[in-house]
Amino acid sequence: MKVLITGGCGFIGSHLAIRLKGLGHQVWALDNLSRQGSELNAQRLMPLGVQVVQADVLNAADLSLPAMDAMILAAAEPSVSAGLQGAAGGVVDVNLKGTLVCLELARQWSSRLVFLSTSRVYSIAGLRTLEYRRSAKRFEWCGDACPGFCPNFGISEDFSTAASRSLYGATKLASEIMLSEYSRLYGLGAVINRFGLVAGPWQMARADQGVITLWVARHQLGLPLRYIGFDGQGHQVRDVLHVDDLCELVMRQLEDISHWHGHILNVGGGMQRSISLRELTELCVDTTGNRVDLDSQAVTNAVDIPIYITDNRRIESLTDWRPQRSVEQTVDDISEWIRKADPAVKRVVSG
Ligand SMILES: NC(=O)c1ccc[n+]([C@@H]2O[C@H](COP(=O)([O-])OP(=O)(O)OC[C@H]3O[C@@H](n4cnc5c(N)ncnc54)[C@H](O)[C@@H]3O)[C@@H](O)[C@H]2O)c1
């Protein structure tokens, strides 16, 4: 297949590009290299024969690209805090207008589509309403099940997507809606994956995005960290999906799109791969041998949530794909990558 990956020099995009190339596909990685460190991913893609196209996704229709059999839409401003302290234009441009440009191309080329969406489409107020208690190391749900929520499994696709969900979440949800329309109107095979937290090597972590890698990197490099929000004790919980598990899923989806067509699926590490920041700190100390200064900010920002854990039951009913890598392995892999990385990588991931 000819496959175009927008955001192809980002964290997830570059892993997908390498996988696809390894399977013998022709791969184009379109990226404007706006994410700090994406140029380092571009440098490792080019020798492998991935066509790196340095361009803004908004201008993708002006490029002379061949008709693609498949497109993976991964270009984004992926921070849930985007626009909190400034103009909304940037995040809306890349996350929503960028999707629309790609959908037009997909229509012309009759491409199959894989959309990398997010758990952040779900209502922040709704997620904050779920009852929880504080145990020594983490927050734990303690209330009753409600639509889209089961305390033993987490958040499913039926959870409310009502406002508000952050600019990031809103642009992703709007993109999902447009993609579904294009898919139906023009007969494009398409699947939407709502990923929770994804982590692994080659994630160019920033203070506002890529928390697992940021945590490991700053431990590895002996730099301070800060617990932010919900009293600043690090009890917030997320589930973690290793990027290699994500890649294995997307390969299956591209190879047999008719099986996946029309589905909107939560995809994450699930209950078994959930961890709080406090627990992550201990894991990072064990893995790297370094304990770092931990500051605390009690005030919670407008888009944070106490707990998010993915209910994978819908996707598990469609496939025998399952996440394989533990949180410990994810942290190990990131630590090993940073330990061996050259100074340019270390400069970027030290945040
Ligand atoms: N990392 C996660 O935990 C996570 C979770 C859920 C969903 N996602 C989604 O997966 C996708 C990839 O995320 P990621 O973690 O690899 O992020 P990333 O920031 O590493 O990759 C995104 C890439 O898009 C590029 N980009 C940004 N604006 C662009 C533009 N206007 N034109 C062309 N390229 C542009 C950046 O330079 C970057 O390389 C995103 O759509 C994100 O919303 C990520």
mmCIF file of C-alpha atoms and ligand atoms in Angstrom:
data_model
loop_
_atom_site.group_PDB
_atom_site.id
_atom_site.type_symbol
_atom_site.label_atom_id
_atom_site.label_comp_id
_atom_site.label_asym_id
_atom_site.label_seq_id
_atom_site.Cartn_x
_atom_site.Cartn_y
_atom_site.Cartn_z
ATOM 1 C CA MET A 1 0.000 0.000 0.000
ATOM 2 C CA LYS A 2 0.884 3.645 -0.380
ATOM 3 C CA VAL A 3 0.304 5.146 3.067
ATOM 4 C CA LEU A 4 0.360 8.805 4.075
ATOM 5 C CA ILE A 5 0.887 9.526 7.772
ATOM 6 C CA THR A 6 0.211 13.114 8.762
ATOM 7 C CA GLY A 7 2.271 14.051 11.791
ATOM 8 C CA GLY A 8 4.523 11.237 10.574
ATOM 9 C CA CYS A 9 7.597 12.597 12.375
ATOM 10 C CA GLY A 10 5.804 12.773 15.713
ATOM 11 C CA PHE A 11 5.972 10.138 18.424
ATOM 12 C CA ILE A 12 3.233 7.781 17.244
ATOM 13 C CA GLY A 13 3.503 8.697 13.554
ATOM 14 C CA SER A 14 7.201 7.798 13.385
ATOM 15 C CA HIS A 15 6.644 4.405 15.053
ATOM 16 C CA LEU A 16 3.843 3.645 12.595
ATOM 17 C CA ALA A 17 5.994 4.748 9.661
ATOM 18 C CA ILE A 18 8.810 2.393 10.658
ATOM 19 C CA ARG A 19 6.391 -0.530 11.136
ATOM 20 C CA LEU A 20 4.723 0.026 7.792
ATOM 21 C CA LYS A 21 8.028 0.382 5.977
ATOM 22 C CA GLY A 22 9.212 -2.856 7.605
ATOM 23 C CA LEU A 23 6.152 -4.615 6.195
ATOM 24 C CA GLY A 24 7.043 -3.464 2.680
ATOM 25 C CA HIS A 25 4.600 -0.590 2.242
ATOM 26 C CA GLN A 26 5.485 2.766 0.660
ATOM 27 C CA VAL A 27 5.258 5.407 3.338
ATOM 28 C CA TRP A 28 5.040 9.195 3.284
ATOM 29 C CA ALA A 29 5.491 11.056 6.595
ATOM 30 C CA LEU A 30 4.024 14.536 6.266
ATOM 31 C CA ASP A 31 5.051 16.839 9.107
ATOM 32 C CA ASN A 32 5.821 20.522 9.517
ATOM 33 C CA LEU A 33 8.317 19.602 12.263
ATOM 34 C CA SER A 34 6.690 22.075 14.646
ATOM 35 C CA ARG A 35 6.997 19.694 17.594
ATOM 36 C CA GLN A 36 10.388 20.120 19.193
ATOM 37 C CA GLY A 37 12.383 16.969 18.483
ATOM 38 C CA SER A 38 10.321 15.862 15.485
ATOM 39 C CA GLU A 39 13.332 16.706 13.302
ATOM 40 C CA LEU A 40 15.198 13.948 15.171
ATOM 41 C CA ASN A 41 12.501 11.485 14.199
ATOM 42 C CA ALA A 42 12.684 12.735 10.590
ATOM 43 C CA GLN A 43 16.409 11.930 10.613
ATOM 44 C CA ARG A 44 15.794 8.329 11.616
ATOM 45 C CA LEU A 45 12.967 7.832 9.104
ATOM 46 C CA MET A 46 14.804 9.018 5.995
ATOM 47 C CA PRO A 47 17.565 6.366 5.903
ATOM 48 C CA LEU A 48 14.843 3.713 6.201
ATOM 49 C CA GLY A 49 13.263 4.895 2.968
ATOM 50 C CA VAL A 50 10.282 6.716 4.453
ATOM 51 C CA GLN A 51 9.517 9.785 2.305
ATOM 52 C CA VAL A 52 9.616 12.705 4.718
ATOM 53 C CA VAL A 53 7.519 15.599 3.386
ATOM 54 C CA GLN A 54 8.143 18.752 5.402
ATOM 55 C CA ALA A 55 4.871 20.646 5.018
ATOM 56 C CA ASP A 56 1.917 21.968 6.943
ATOM 57 C CA VAL A 57 -1.066 19.629 6.868
ATOM 58 C CA LEU A 58 -3.188 22.647 5.957
ATOM 59 C CA ASN A 59 -1.272 22.804 2.648
ATOM 60 C CA ALA A 60 -1.384 19.063 1.958
ATOM 61 C CA ALA A 61 -3.708 19.508 -1.030
ATOM 62 C CA ASP A 62 -1.098 21.681 -2.791
ATOM 63 C CA LEU A 63 1.610 19.019 -2.687
ATOM 64 C CA SER A 64 2.275 16.641 -5.542
ATOM 65 C CA LEU A 65 1.615 13.401 -3.733
ATOM 66 C CA PRO A 66 0.535 10.162 -5.400
ATOM 67 C CA ALA A 67 -2.931 8.811 -4.649
ATOM 68 C CA MET A 68 -2.718 7.041 -1.303
ATOM 69 C CA ASP A 69 -4.372 3.718 -0.495
ATOM 70 C CA ALA A 70 -4.472 4.666 3.173
ATOM 71 C CA MET A 71 -4.089 7.683 5.413
ATOM 72 C CA ILE A 72 -3.309 7.743 9.114
ATOM 73 C CA LEU A 73 -4.317 11.087 10.596
ATOM 74 C CA ALA A 74 -1.855 11.814 13.399
ATOM 75 C CA ALA A 75 -0.887 15.476 12.889
ATOM 76 C CA ALA A 76 -2.057 17.418 15.905
ATOM 77 C CA GLU A 77 -1.421 19.762 18.703
ATOM 78 C CA PRO A 78 -1.882 16.940 21.229
ATOM 79 C CA SER A 79 -1.848 18.872 24.497
ATOM 80 C CA VAL A 80 -5.055 19.012 26.497
ATOM 81 C CA SER A 81 -3.824 22.376 27.839
ATOM 82 C CA ALA A 82 -3.543 23.896 24.350
ATOM 83 C CA GLY A 83 -5.163 27.317 24.280
ATOM 84 C CA LEU A 84 -5.601 27.488 28.069
ATOM 85 C CA GLN A 85 -3.370 30.518 28.199
ATOM 86 C CA GLY A 86 -3.636 31.963 24.741
ATOM 87 C CA ALA A 87 -5.358 31.971 21.395
ATOM 88 C CA ALA A 88 -7.361 28.947 20.259
ATOM 89 C CA GLY A 89 -6.513 29.404 16.570
ATOM 90 C CA GLY A 90 -3.462 27.146 16.431
ATOM 91 C CA VAL A 91 -5.078 24.070 17.931
ATOM 92 C CA VAL A 92 -8.257 24.492 15.867
ATOM 93 C CA ASP A 93 -6.229 24.922 12.671
ATOM 94 C CA VAL A 94 -4.164 21.784 12.921
ATOM 95 C CA ASN A 95 -6.608 19.526 14.772
ATOM 96 C CA LEU A 96 -9.795 20.386 12.895
ATOM 97 C CA LYS A 97 -9.022 22.260 9.671
ATOM 98 C CA GLY A 98 -6.081 19.917 9.107
ATOM 99 C CA THR A 99 -8.454 16.943 9.340
ATOM 100 C CA LEU A 100 -10.816 18.535 6.799
ATOM 101 C CA VAL A 101 -7.971 19.009 4.306
ATOM 102 C CA CYS A 102 -7.042 15.343 4.722
ATOM 103 C CA LEU A 103 -10.634 14.180 4.332
ATOM 104 C CA GLU A 104 -10.872 15.962 0.970
ATOM 105 C CA LEU A 105 -7.712 14.195 -0.166
ATOM 106 C CA ALA A 106 -9.054 10.866 1.089
ATOM 107 C CA ARG A 107 -12.230 11.473 -0.915
ATOM 108 C CA GLN A 108 -10.251 12.157 -4.107
ATOM 109 C CA TRP A 109 -7.987 9.155 -3.586
ATOM 110 C CA SER A 110 -10.612 6.789 -2.081
ATOM 111 C CA SER A 111 -8.201 6.145 0.784
ATOM 112 C CA ARG A 112 -8.988 4.085 3.831
ATOM 113 C CA LEU A 113 -8.654 6.107 7.028
ATOM 114 C CA VAL A 114 -7.346 5.491 10.517
ATOM 115 C CA PHE A 115 -8.000 8.414 12.854
ATOM 116 C CA LEU A 116 -6.005 8.779 16.064
ATOM 117 C CA SER A 117 -8.533 10.307 18.406
ATOM 118 C CA THR A 118 -8.410 10.643 22.147
ATOM 119 C CA SER A 119 -10.103 9.817 25.432
ATOM 120 C CA ARG A 120 -10.190 13.585 25.873
ATOM 121 C CA VAL A 121 -13.435 13.726 23.854
ATOM 122 C CA TYR A 122 -15.226 12.729 27.080
ATOM 123 C CA SER A 123 -16.827 15.340 29.325
ATOM 124 C CA ILE A 124 -14.437 16.770 31.892
ATOM 125 C CA ALA A 125 -17.318 17.649 34.233
ATOM 126 C CA GLY A 126 -18.730 14.126 33.783
ATOM 127 C CA LEU A 127 -15.403 12.492 34.619
ATOM 128 C CA ARG A 128 -14.974 14.767 37.624
ATOM 129 C CA THR A 129 -18.430 13.821 38.910
ATOM 130 C CA LEU A 130 -17.551 10.135 39.281
ATOM 131 C CA GLU A 131 -17.124 9.447 42.969
ATOM 132 C CA TYR A 132 -13.615 8.551 44.143
ATOM 133 C CA ARG A 133 -11.622 8.173 47.339
ATOM 134 C CA ARG A 134 -7.970 8.753 48.117
ATOM 135 C CA SER A 135 -5.936 5.699 49.131
ATOM 136 C CA ALA A 136 -2.291 5.970 50.186
ATOM 137 C CA LYS A 137 -0.901 6.017 46.671
ATOM 138 C CA ARG A 138 -3.757 6.742 44.271
ATOM 139 C CA PHE A 139 -7.326 7.878 43.720
ATOM 140 C CA GLU A 140 -9.800 4.996 43.360
ATOM 141 C CA TRP A 141 -13.326 5.050 42.026
ATOM 142 C CA CYS A 142 -15.859 4.124 44.726
ATOM 143 C CA GLY A 143 -19.235 5.070 43.253
ATOM 144 C CA ASP A 144 -21.882 3.185 41.300
ATOM 145 C CA ALA A 145 -21.792 2.393 37.616
ATOM 146 C CA CYS A 146 -23.521 4.872 35.280
ATOM 147 C CA PRO A 147 -23.838 5.119 31.475
ATOM 148 C CA GLY A 148 -20.364 4.668 30.025
ATOM 149 C CA PHE A 149 -18.730 3.930 33.380
ATOM 150 C CA CYS A 150 -18.157 0.723 35.288
ATOM 151 C CA PRO A 151 -15.882 0.922 38.364
ATOM 152 C CA ASN A 152 -14.244 -2.444 37.554
ATOM 153 C CA PHE A 153 -13.520 -1.624 33.910
ATOM 154 C CA GLY A 154 -13.387 2.153 33.454
ATOM 155 C CA ILE A 155 -14.715 4.496 30.796
ATOM 156 C CA SER A 156 -16.447 3.107 27.719
ATOM 157 C CA GLU A 157 -17.509 4.653 24.426
ATOM 158 C CA ASP A 158 -20.965 5.396 25.882
ATOM 159 C CA PHE A 159 -19.653 7.960 28.353
ATOM 160 C CA SER A 160 -20.910 11.517 27.858
ATOM 161 C CA THR A 161 -19.081 13.704 25.352
ATOM 162 C CA ALA A 162 -21.043 16.786 26.454
ATOM 163 C CA ALA A 163 -19.193 20.064 26.919
ATOM 164 C CA SER A 164 -16.688 20.809 28.045
ATOM 165 C CA ARG A 165 -13.808 18.614 26.933
ATOM 166 C CA SER A 166 -10.953 21.141 26.331
ATOM 167 C CA LEU A 167 -10.109 22.658 22.946
ATOM 168 C CA TYR A 168 -8.038 19.588 22.203
ATOM 169 C CA GLY A 169 -10.936 17.236 22.964
ATOM 170 C CA ALA A 170 -13.467 19.404 21.132
ATOM 171 C CA THR A 171 -11.399 19.612 17.947
ATOM 172 C CA LYS A 172 -10.857 15.862 18.021
ATOM 173 C CA LEU A 173 -14.570 15.172 18.559
ATOM 174 C CA ALA A 174 -15.479 17.554 15.714
ATOM 175 C CA SER A 175 -12.937 15.762 13.500
ATOM 176 C CA GLU A 176 -14.484 12.398 14.408
ATOM 177 C CA ILE A 177 -17.907 13.671 13.329
ATOM 178 C CA MET A 178 -16.617 14.982 9.996
ATOM 179 C CA LEU A 179 -14.653 11.815 9.352
ATOM 180 C CA SER A 180 -17.743 9.697 9.977
ATOM 181 C CA GLU A 181 -19.711 11.821 7.491
ATOM 182 C CA TYR A 182 -17.033 11.580 4.798
ATOM 183 C CA SER A 183 -16.700 7.882 5.386
ATOM 184 C CA ARG A 184 -20.437 7.304 4.952
ATOM 185 C CA LEU A 185 -21.029 9.745 2.072
ATOM 186 C CA TYR A 186 -18.046 8.709 -0.018
ATOM 187 C CA GLY A 187 -17.733 5.066 0.985
ATOM 188 C CA LEU A 188 -14.337 5.370 2.646
ATOM 189 C CA GLY A 189 -13.340 2.531 4.975
ATOM 190 C CA ALA A 190 -12.535 4.197 8.299
ATOM 191 C CA VAL A 191 -11.933 3.508 11.959
ATOM 192 C CA ILE A 192 -11.656 5.918 14.891
ATOM 193 C CA ASN A 193 -9.478 4.976 17.867
ATOM 194 C CA ARG A 194 -9.908 6.958 21.075
ATOM 195 C CA PHE A 195 -6.561 6.355 22.733
ATOM 196 C CA GLY A 196 -5.862 7.022 26.390
ATOM 197 C CA LEU A 197 -2.302 7.757 27.441
ATOM 198 C CA VAL A 198 0.251 6.371 24.971
ATOM 199 C CA ALA A 199 3.931 6.147 25.911
ATOM 200 C CA GLY A 200 7.233 4.717 24.726
ATOM 201 C CA PRO A 201 10.644 5.596 23.329
ATOM 202 C CA TRP A 202 10.986 8.519 20.900
ATOM 203 C CA GLN A 203 8.221 10.524 22.572
ATOM 204 C CA MET A 204 9.567 14.068 22.700
ATOM 205 C CA ALA A 205 7.983 14.824 26.067
ATOM 206 C CA ARG A 206 7.091 18.353 27.144
ATOM 207 C CA ALA A 207 5.886 19.649 30.492
ATOM 208 C CA ASP A 208 2.320 19.730 29.109
ATOM 209 C CA GLN A 209 2.271 16.497 27.078
ATOM 210 C CA GLY A 210 3.822 13.057 27.353
ATOM 211 C CA VAL A 211 3.777 12.741 31.138
ATOM 212 C CA ILE A 212 5.131 9.172 31.391
ATOM 213 C CA THR A 213 8.165 9.939 29.239
ATOM 214 C CA LEU A 214 8.679 13.276 30.985
ATOM 215 C CA TRP A 215 8.679 11.499 34.363
ATOM 216 C CA VAL A 216 11.142 8.814 33.264
ATOM 217 C CA ALA A 217 13.395 11.314 31.468
ATOM 218 C CA ARG A 218 13.631 13.683 34.386
ATOM 219 C CA HIS A 219 14.446 10.818 36.748
ATOM 220 C CA GLN A 220 17.013 9.443 34.335
ATOM 221 C CA LEU A 221 18.617 12.883 33.964
ATOM 222 C CA GLY A 222 18.268 13.872 37.644
ATOM 223 C CA LEU A 223 15.958 16.850 37.068
ATOM 224 C CA PRO A 224 13.133 18.091 39.359
ATOM 225 C CA LEU A 225 9.423 17.419 38.825
ATOM 226 C CA ARG A 226 6.160 18.790 40.167
ATOM 227 C CA TYR A 227 2.846 17.170 41.116
ATOM 228 C CA ILE A 228 0.156 19.539 39.843
ATOM 229 C CA GLY A 229 -3.490 19.708 40.882
ATOM 230 C CA PHE A 230 -5.890 17.744 43.109
ATOM 231 C CA ASP A 231 -3.912 18.881 46.197
ATOM 232 C CA GLY A 232 -0.598 18.295 44.472
ATOM 233 C CA GLN A 233 0.118 14.857 45.972
ATOM 234 C CA GLY A 234 0.302 12.905 42.712
ATOM 235 C CA HIS A 235 -2.765 10.701 43.241
ATOM 236 C CA GLN A 236 -4.165 11.164 39.714
ATOM 237 C CA VAL A 237 -4.477 7.864 37.823
ATOM 238 C CA ARG A 238 -4.196 7.021 34.121
ATOM 239 C CA ASP A 239 -3.851 3.809 32.143
ATOM 240 C CA VAL A 240 -0.863 3.467 29.834
ATOM 241 C CA LEU A 241 -0.628 1.912 26.378
ATOM 242 C CA HIS A 242 2.814 1.055 24.984
ATOM 243 C CA VAL A 243 3.300 2.527 21.510
ATOM 244 C CA ASP A 244 4.259 -0.912 20.146
ATOM 245 C CA ASP A 245 0.865 -2.275 21.214
ATOM 246 C CA LEU A 246 -0.780 0.662 19.416
ATOM 247 C CA CYS A 247 1.220 -0.056 16.260
ATOM 248 C CA GLU A 248 0.217 -3.710 16.250
ATOM 249 C CA LEU A 249 -3.438 -2.702 16.418
ATOM 250 C CA VAL A 250 -3.201 -0.109 13.642
ATOM 251 C CA MET A 251 -1.413 -2.608 11.350
ATOM 252 C CA ARG A 252 -4.375 -4.969 11.750
ATOM 253 C CA GLN A 253 -6.806 -2.150 11.045
ATOM 254 C CA LEU A 254 -5.045 -1.065 7.867
ATOM 255 C CA GLU A 255 -4.762 -4.603 6.559
ATOM 256 C CA ASP A 256 -8.442 -5.426 6.993
ATOM 257 C CA ILE A 257 -10.323 -2.130 7.149
ATOM 258 C CA SER A 258 -13.679 -3.709 6.318
ATOM 259 C CA HIS A 259 -13.585 -5.537 9.670
ATOM 260 C CA TRP A 260 -13.087 -2.267 11.539
ATOM 261 C CA HIS A 261 -15.097 0.074 9.334
ATOM 262 C CA GLY A 262 -17.489 2.424 11.117
ATOM 263 C CA HIS A 263 -16.250 1.660 14.623
ATOM 264 C CA ILE A 264 -15.377 4.222 17.264
ATOM 265 C CA LEU A 265 -13.249 2.420 19.838
ATOM 266 C CA ASN A 266 -11.682 3.204 23.174
ATOM 267 C CA VAL A 267 -8.157 1.822 23.238
ATOM 268 C CA GLY A 268 -5.873 1.894 26.257
ATOM 269 C CA GLY A 269 -3.827 -0.069 28.715
ATOM 270 C CA GLY A 270 -6.917 -0.793 30.817
ATOM 271 C CA MET A 271 -7.234 -1.413 34.547
ATOM 272 C CA GLN A 272 -4.152 -3.705 34.705
ATOM 273 C CA ARG A 273 -1.939 -0.986 33.254
ATOM 274 C CA SER A 274 -3.171 1.905 35.379
ATOM 275 C CA ILE A 275 -0.813 3.897 37.559
ATOM 276 C CA SER A 276 -0.842 7.067 39.656
ATOM 277 C CA LEU A 277 1.871 9.707 39.467
ATOM 278 C CA ARG A 278 3.041 8.738 42.975
ATOM 279 C CA GLU A 279 3.348 5.110 41.881
ATOM 280 C CA LEU A 280 5.080 6.218 38.700
ATOM 281 C CA THR A 281 7.609 8.117 40.802
ATOM 282 C CA GLU A 282 8.459 4.951 42.738
ATOM 283 C CA LEU A 283 8.722 2.946 39.528
ATOM 284 C CA CYS A 284 11.047 5.577 38.023
ATOM 285 C CA VAL A 285 13.238 5.531 41.157
ATOM 286 C CA ASP A 286 13.486 1.729 40.958
ATOM 287 C CA THR A 287 14.199 1.769 37.232
ATOM 288 C CA THR A 288 16.704 4.629 37.043
ATOM 289 C CA GLY A 289 18.209 4.494 40.533
ATOM 290 C CA ASN A 290 17.640 8.252 40.891
ATOM 291 C CA ARG A 291 15.316 10.081 43.252
ATOM 292 C CA VAL A 292 14.602 13.677 42.169
ATOM 293 C CA ASP A 293 13.187 16.766 43.892
ATOM 294 C CA LEU A 294 9.389 16.773 43.761
ATOM 295 C CA ASP A 295 7.637 20.082 44.115
ATOM 296 C CA SER A 296 3.875 20.414 44.578
ATOM 297 C CA GLN A 297 1.147 22.710 43.242
ATOM 298 C CA ALA A 298 -2.229 22.193 44.891
ATOM 299 C CA VAL A 299 -4.347 24.122 42.383
ATOM 300 C CA THR A 300 -6.012 22.019 39.677
ATOM 301 C CA ASN A 301 -6.096 23.353 36.132
ATOM 302 C CA ALA A 302 -9.371 23.573 34.223
ATOM 303 C CA VAL A 303 -8.795 20.467 32.108
ATOM 304 C CA ASP A 304 -7.336 17.944 34.565
ATOM 305 C CA ILE A 305 -9.286 14.914 35.779
ATOM 306 C CA PRO A 306 -8.624 12.704 38.815
ATOM 307 C CA ILE A 307 -8.887 9.280 37.129
ATOM 308 C CA TYR A 308 -9.096 7.988 33.573
ATOM 309 C CA ILE A 309 -8.922 4.269 32.838
ATOM 310 C CA THR A 310 -9.966 2.798 29.496
ATOM 311 C CA ASP A 311 -12.708 0.193 29.274
ATOM 312 C CA ASN A 312 -11.374 -1.943 26.404
ATOM 313 C CA ARG A 313 -14.324 -4.321 26.257
ATOM 314 C CA ARG A 314 -15.722 -3.075 22.947
ATOM 315 C CA ILE A 315 -12.455 -3.443 21.056
ATOM 316 C CA GLU A 316 -11.827 -6.779 22.744
ATOM 317 C CA SER A 317 -15.139 -8.017 21.401
ATOM 318 C CA LEU A 318 -13.942 -7.319 17.832
ATOM 319 C CA THR A 319 -10.475 -8.810 17.896
ATOM 320 C CA ASP A 320 -7.984 -10.939 19.788
ATOM 321 C CA TRP A 321 -5.618 -7.942 19.878
ATOM 322 C CA ARG A 322 -4.754 -7.141 23.474
ATOM 323 C CA PRO A 323 -2.171 -4.783 25.000
ATOM 324 C CA GLN A 324 0.879 -6.944 25.740
ATOM 325 C CA ARG A 325 3.361 -4.624 27.440
ATOM 326 C CA SER A 326 3.135 -3.755 31.140
ATOM 327 C CA VAL A 327 3.665 -0.267 32.550
ATOM 328 C CA GLU A 328 6.967 -1.552 33.972
ATOM 329 C CA GLN A 329 8.112 -2.561 30.498
ATOM 330 C CA THR A 330 7.042 0.801 29.065
ATOM 331 C CA VAL A 331 9.058 2.639 31.714
ATOM 332 C CA ASP A 332 12.040 0.310 31.142
ATOM 333 C CA ASP A 333 11.960 0.875 27.396
ATOM 334 C CA ILE A 334 11.819 4.656 27.785
ATOM 335 C CA SER A 335 14.604 4.620 30.359
ATOM 336 C CA GLU A 336 16.824 2.473 28.142
ATOM 337 C CA TRP A 337 16.187 4.760 25.172
ATOM 338 C CA ILE A 338 17.126 7.886 27.122
ATOM 339 C CA ARG A 339 20.173 6.259 28.652
ATOM 340 C CA LYS A 340 21.559 5.494 25.204
ATOM 341 C CA ALA A 341 20.263 8.643 23.465
ATOM 342 C CA ASP A 342 22.518 11.301 22.035
ATOM 343 C CA PRO A 343 22.634 14.768 23.631
ATOM 344 C CA ALA A 344 20.124 16.271 21.183
ATOM 345 C CA VAL A 345 17.426 13.848 22.381
ATOM 346 C CA LYS A 346 18.358 14.409 26.024
ATOM 347 C CA ARG A 347 18.073 18.182 25.556
ATOM 348 C CA VAL A 348 14.544 17.837 24.167
ATOM 349 C CA VAL A 349 13.146 15.336 26.658
ATOM 350 C CA SER A 350 14.563 17.107 29.703
ATOM 351 C CA GLY A 351 11.636 19.481 29.135
HETATM 352 N N1 LIG B 1 0.467 10.546 22.771
HETATM 353 C C1 LIG B 1 -0.682 10.247 23.317
HETATM 354 O O1 LIG B 1 -0.751 9.883 24.505
HETATM 355 C C2 LIG B 1 -1.961 10.330 22.501
HETATM 356 C C3 LIG B 1 -3.155 9.875 23.098
HETATM 357 C C4 LIG B 1 -4.341 9.954 22.369
HETATM 358 C C5 LIG B 1 -4.328 10.428 21.076
HETATM 359 N N2 LIG B 1 -3.152 10.857 20.520
HETATM 360 C C6 LIG B 1 -3.206 11.385 19.152
HETATM 361 O O2 LIG B 1 -2.237 10.733 18.372
HETATM 362 C C7 LIG B 1 -1.716 11.631 17.394
HETATM 363 C C8 LIG B 1 -0.212 11.663 17.476
HETATM 364 O O3 LIG B 1 0.171 12.099 18.776
HETATM 365 P P1 LIG B 1 1.680 12.120 19.215
HETATM 366 O O4 LIG B 1 1.721 11.791 20.652
HETATM 367 O O5 LIG B 1 2.492 11.348 18.260
HETATM 368 O O6 LIG B 1 1.991 13.678 19.082
HETATM 369 P P2 LIG B 1 3.290 14.378 18.474
HETATM 370 O O7 LIG B 1 3.194 15.810 18.864
HETATM 371 O O8 LIG B 1 4.499 13.642 18.847
HETATM 372 O O9 LIG B 1 3.060 14.227 16.908
HETATM 373 C C9 LIG B 1 2.280 15.117 16.165
HETATM 374 C C10 LIG B 1 3.098 15.584 14.984
HETATM 375 O O10 LIG B 1 2.297 16.481 14.222
HETATM 376 C C11 LIG B 1 3.138 17.489 13.728
HETATM 377 N N3 LIG B 1 2.337 18.658 13.402
HETATM 378 C C12 LIG B 1 1.783 19.551 14.255
HETATM 379 N N4 LIG B 1 1.140 20.506 13.578
HETATM 380 C C13 LIG B 1 1.267 20.194 12.263
HETATM 381 C C14 LIG B 1 0.817 20.801 11.062
HETATM 382 N N5 LIG B 1 0.097 21.926 11.081
HETATM 383 N N6 LIG B 1 1.146 20.223 9.888
HETATM 384 C C15 LIG B 1 1.904 19.074 9.855
HETATM 385 N N7 LIG B 1 2.344 18.469 10.958
HETATM 386 C C16 LIG B 1 2.038 19.019 12.149
HETATM 387 C C17 LIG B 1 4.157 17.751 14.832
HETATM 388 O O11 LIG B 1 5.347 18.347 14.344
HETATM 389 C C18 LIG B 1 4.370 16.358 15.384
HETATM 390 O O12 LIG B 1 5.510 15.756 14.808
HETATM 391 C C19 LIG B 1 -2.357 12.988 17.675
HETATM 392 O O13 LIG B 1 -3.421 13.168 16.776
HETATM 393 C C20 LIG B 1 -2.871 12.861 19.089
HETATM 394 O O14 LIG B 1 -4.011 13.653 19.262
HETATM 395 C C21 LIG B 1 -1.982 10.818 21.203
#
